[in-house]
Each structure stands twice: as C-alpha cells, then as structure tokens.
mmCIF file of C-alpha atoms in Angstrom:
data_model
loop_
_atom_site.group_PDB
_atom_site.id
_atom_site.type_symbol
_atom_site.label_atom_id
_atom_site.label_comp_id
_atom_site.label_asym_id
_atom_site.label_seq_id
_atom_site.Cartn_x
_atom_site.Cartn_y
_atom_site.Cartn_z
ATOM 1 C CA GLY A 1 0.000 0.000 0.000
ATOM 2 C CA LYS A 2 0.898 3.636 -0.249
ATOM 3 C CA SER A 3 2.697 5.386 2.573
ATOM 4 C CA ILE A 4 0.393 7.763 4.464
ATOM 5 C CA PHE A 5 3.436 9.837 5.400
ATOM 6 C CA ARG A 6 4.518 10.130 1.757
ATOM 7 C CA GLU A 7 1.039 11.152 0.656
ATOM 8 C CA LYS A 8 0.776 13.760 3.427
ATOM 9 C CA CYS A 9 4.164 15.211 2.444
ATOM 10 C CA ILE A 10 3.000 15.523 -1.157
ATOM 11 C CA GLN A 11 -0.195 17.277 -0.037
ATOM 12 C CA MET A 12 1.698 19.726 2.177
ATOM 13 C CA LYS A 13 4.757 20.371 -0.001
ATOM 14 C CA GLU A 14 3.956 24.065 -0.489
ATOM 15 C CA GLU A 15 3.477 24.608 3.249
ATOM 16 C CA PHE A 16 6.823 23.310 4.520
ATOM 17 C CA ALA A 17 9.222 25.822 6.073
ATOM 18 C CA VAL A 18 12.885 25.630 5.025
ATOM 19 C CA GLU A 19 13.742 23.894 8.301
ATOM 20 C CA ALA A 20 11.138 21.198 7.614
ATOM 21 C CA LEU A 21 12.474 20.660 4.092
ATOM 22 C CA TYR A 22 15.966 20.381 5.563
ATOM 23 C CA GLN A 23 14.784 17.630 7.937
ATOM 24 C CA LEU A 24 12.815 15.932 5.195
ATOM 25 C CA HIS A 25 15.960 15.815 3.055
ATOM 26 C CA GLN A 26 17.735 13.984 5.852
ATOM 27 C CA TRP A 27 14.780 11.583 6.055
ATOM 28 C CA CYS A 28 15.050 10.962 2.292
ATOM 29 C CA LEU A 29 18.748 10.163 2.640
ATOM 30 C CA TRP A 30 18.007 7.776 5.482
ATOM 31 C CA ARG A 31 15.279 6.006 3.477
ATOM 32 C CA ARG A 32 17.665 5.630 0.522
ATOM 33 C CA GLU A 33 20.344 4.237 2.803
ATOM 34 C CA LEU A 34 17.831 1.626 3.996
ATOM 35 C CA LYS A 35 16.848 0.994 0.360
ATOM 36 C CA SER A 36 13.215 1.514 1.281
ATOM 37 C CA GLY A 37 11.915 2.280 -2.204
ATOM 38 C CA ASP A 38 8.280 2.135 -1.208
ATOM 39 C CA THR A 39 8.474 5.440 0.656
ATOM 40 C CA TYR A 40 10.538 7.631 -1.662
ATOM 41 C CA LEU A 41 9.125 11.075 -2.295
ATOM 42 C CA PRO A 42 8.468 12.321 -5.825
ATOM 43 C CA SER A 43 11.670 13.588 -7.429
ATOM 44 C CA SER A 44 10.379 17.187 -7.531
ATOM 45 C CA LEU A 45 9.804 17.190 -3.758
ATOM 46 C CA GLU A 46 13.145 15.499 -3.100
ATOM 47 C CA GLU A 47 14.797 18.194 -5.211
ATOM 48 C CA GLN A 48 12.997 20.916 -3.240
ATOM 49 C CA CYS A 49 14.252 19.322 -0.002
ATOM 50 C CA ARG A 50 17.801 18.960 -1.348
ATOM 51 C CA ASP A 51 17.847 22.600 -2.452
ATOM 52 C CA ALA A 52 16.692 23.722 1.010
ATOM 53 C CA PHE A 53 19.401 21.595 2.625
ATOM 54 C CA ALA A 54 22.101 22.975 0.322
ATOM 55 C CA SER A 55 21.039 26.584 0.887
ATOM 56 C CA THR A 56 21.098 26.346 4.683
ATOM 57 C CA VAL A 57 24.151 27.918 6.268
ATOM 58 C CA PRO A 58 25.577 25.485 8.818
ATOM 59 C CA THR A 59 25.931 26.703 12.379
ATOM 60 C CA PRO A 60 28.280 25.183 14.931
ATOM 61 C CA SER A 61 26.712 23.107 17.674
ATOM 62 C CA ALA A 62 27.062 23.993 21.343
ATOM 63 C CA LEU A 63 29.410 21.011 21.696
ATOM 64 C CA GLN A 64 31.609 22.272 18.866
ATOM 65 C CA ASN A 65 31.758 25.723 20.479
ATOM 66 C CA ASP A 66 32.718 24.145 23.819
ATOM 67 C CA VAL A 67 35.465 22.056 22.234
ATOM 68 C CA VAL A 68 36.890 25.077 20.390
ATOM 69 C CA ALA A 69 36.839 27.121 23.610
ATOM 70 C CA GLU A 70 38.661 24.360 25.513
ATOM 71 C CA LEU A 71 41.281 23.974 22.794
ATOM 72 C CA ARG A 72 41.884 27.707 22.784
ATOM 73 C CA SER A 73 42.142 27.703 26.594
ATOM 74 C CA ILE A 74 45.138 25.370 26.336
ATOM 75 C CA GLY A 75 46.844 27.511 23.714
ATOM 76 C CA LEU A 76 45.724 25.815 20.515
ATOM 77 C CA ASP A 77 44.165 27.665 17.593
ATOM 78 C CA PRO A 78 41.700 25.286 15.923
ATOM 79 C CA GLU A 79 40.388 26.121 12.485
ATOM 80 C CA GLU A 80 36.605 26.198 12.564
ATOM 81 C CA GLU A 81 34.413 25.033 9.726
#
C-alpha cells in the first residue's frame, strides 16, 4: 500500500518551512540508505528538499563551540568550519 506519510508530504509540499524541508531531506537520505523504495518522495519534492538543505548555512553546535573554547584555553588555535 501507499505510505500515508509520503502522501501527506505531497499534499503539504507548499506549506513546509525551510527547516522542515531540511529535515525531510535527511529523512530521504536515510530512506535511501535503507533501500526503502516504497516510501521515496516524488523527485520534484526530493529536489525541493535537497535545495533547502544545500542553501542552509551550517551553524556550529554547542558542543563544537565548547570544544573550540577548551582547545583555545590550552593555547591551541583550531580552524573552525
């Protein structure tokens, strides 16, 4: 049968915020990794998700900031991404 989640995503594709598309892209990657072909999204929606993911500027996590601060506190100068 058809995936209810997939169908709901298709219905709501114009309503998703960039952050939701970003997360949905990660879901698509995970589904592909599992080779779960029954729940792939239409290619146009996957492309929309991929574009949102690619356009998002990465921000360092709190853990990354803590690690950088600790490294600097001991005299190192780490290069941040």
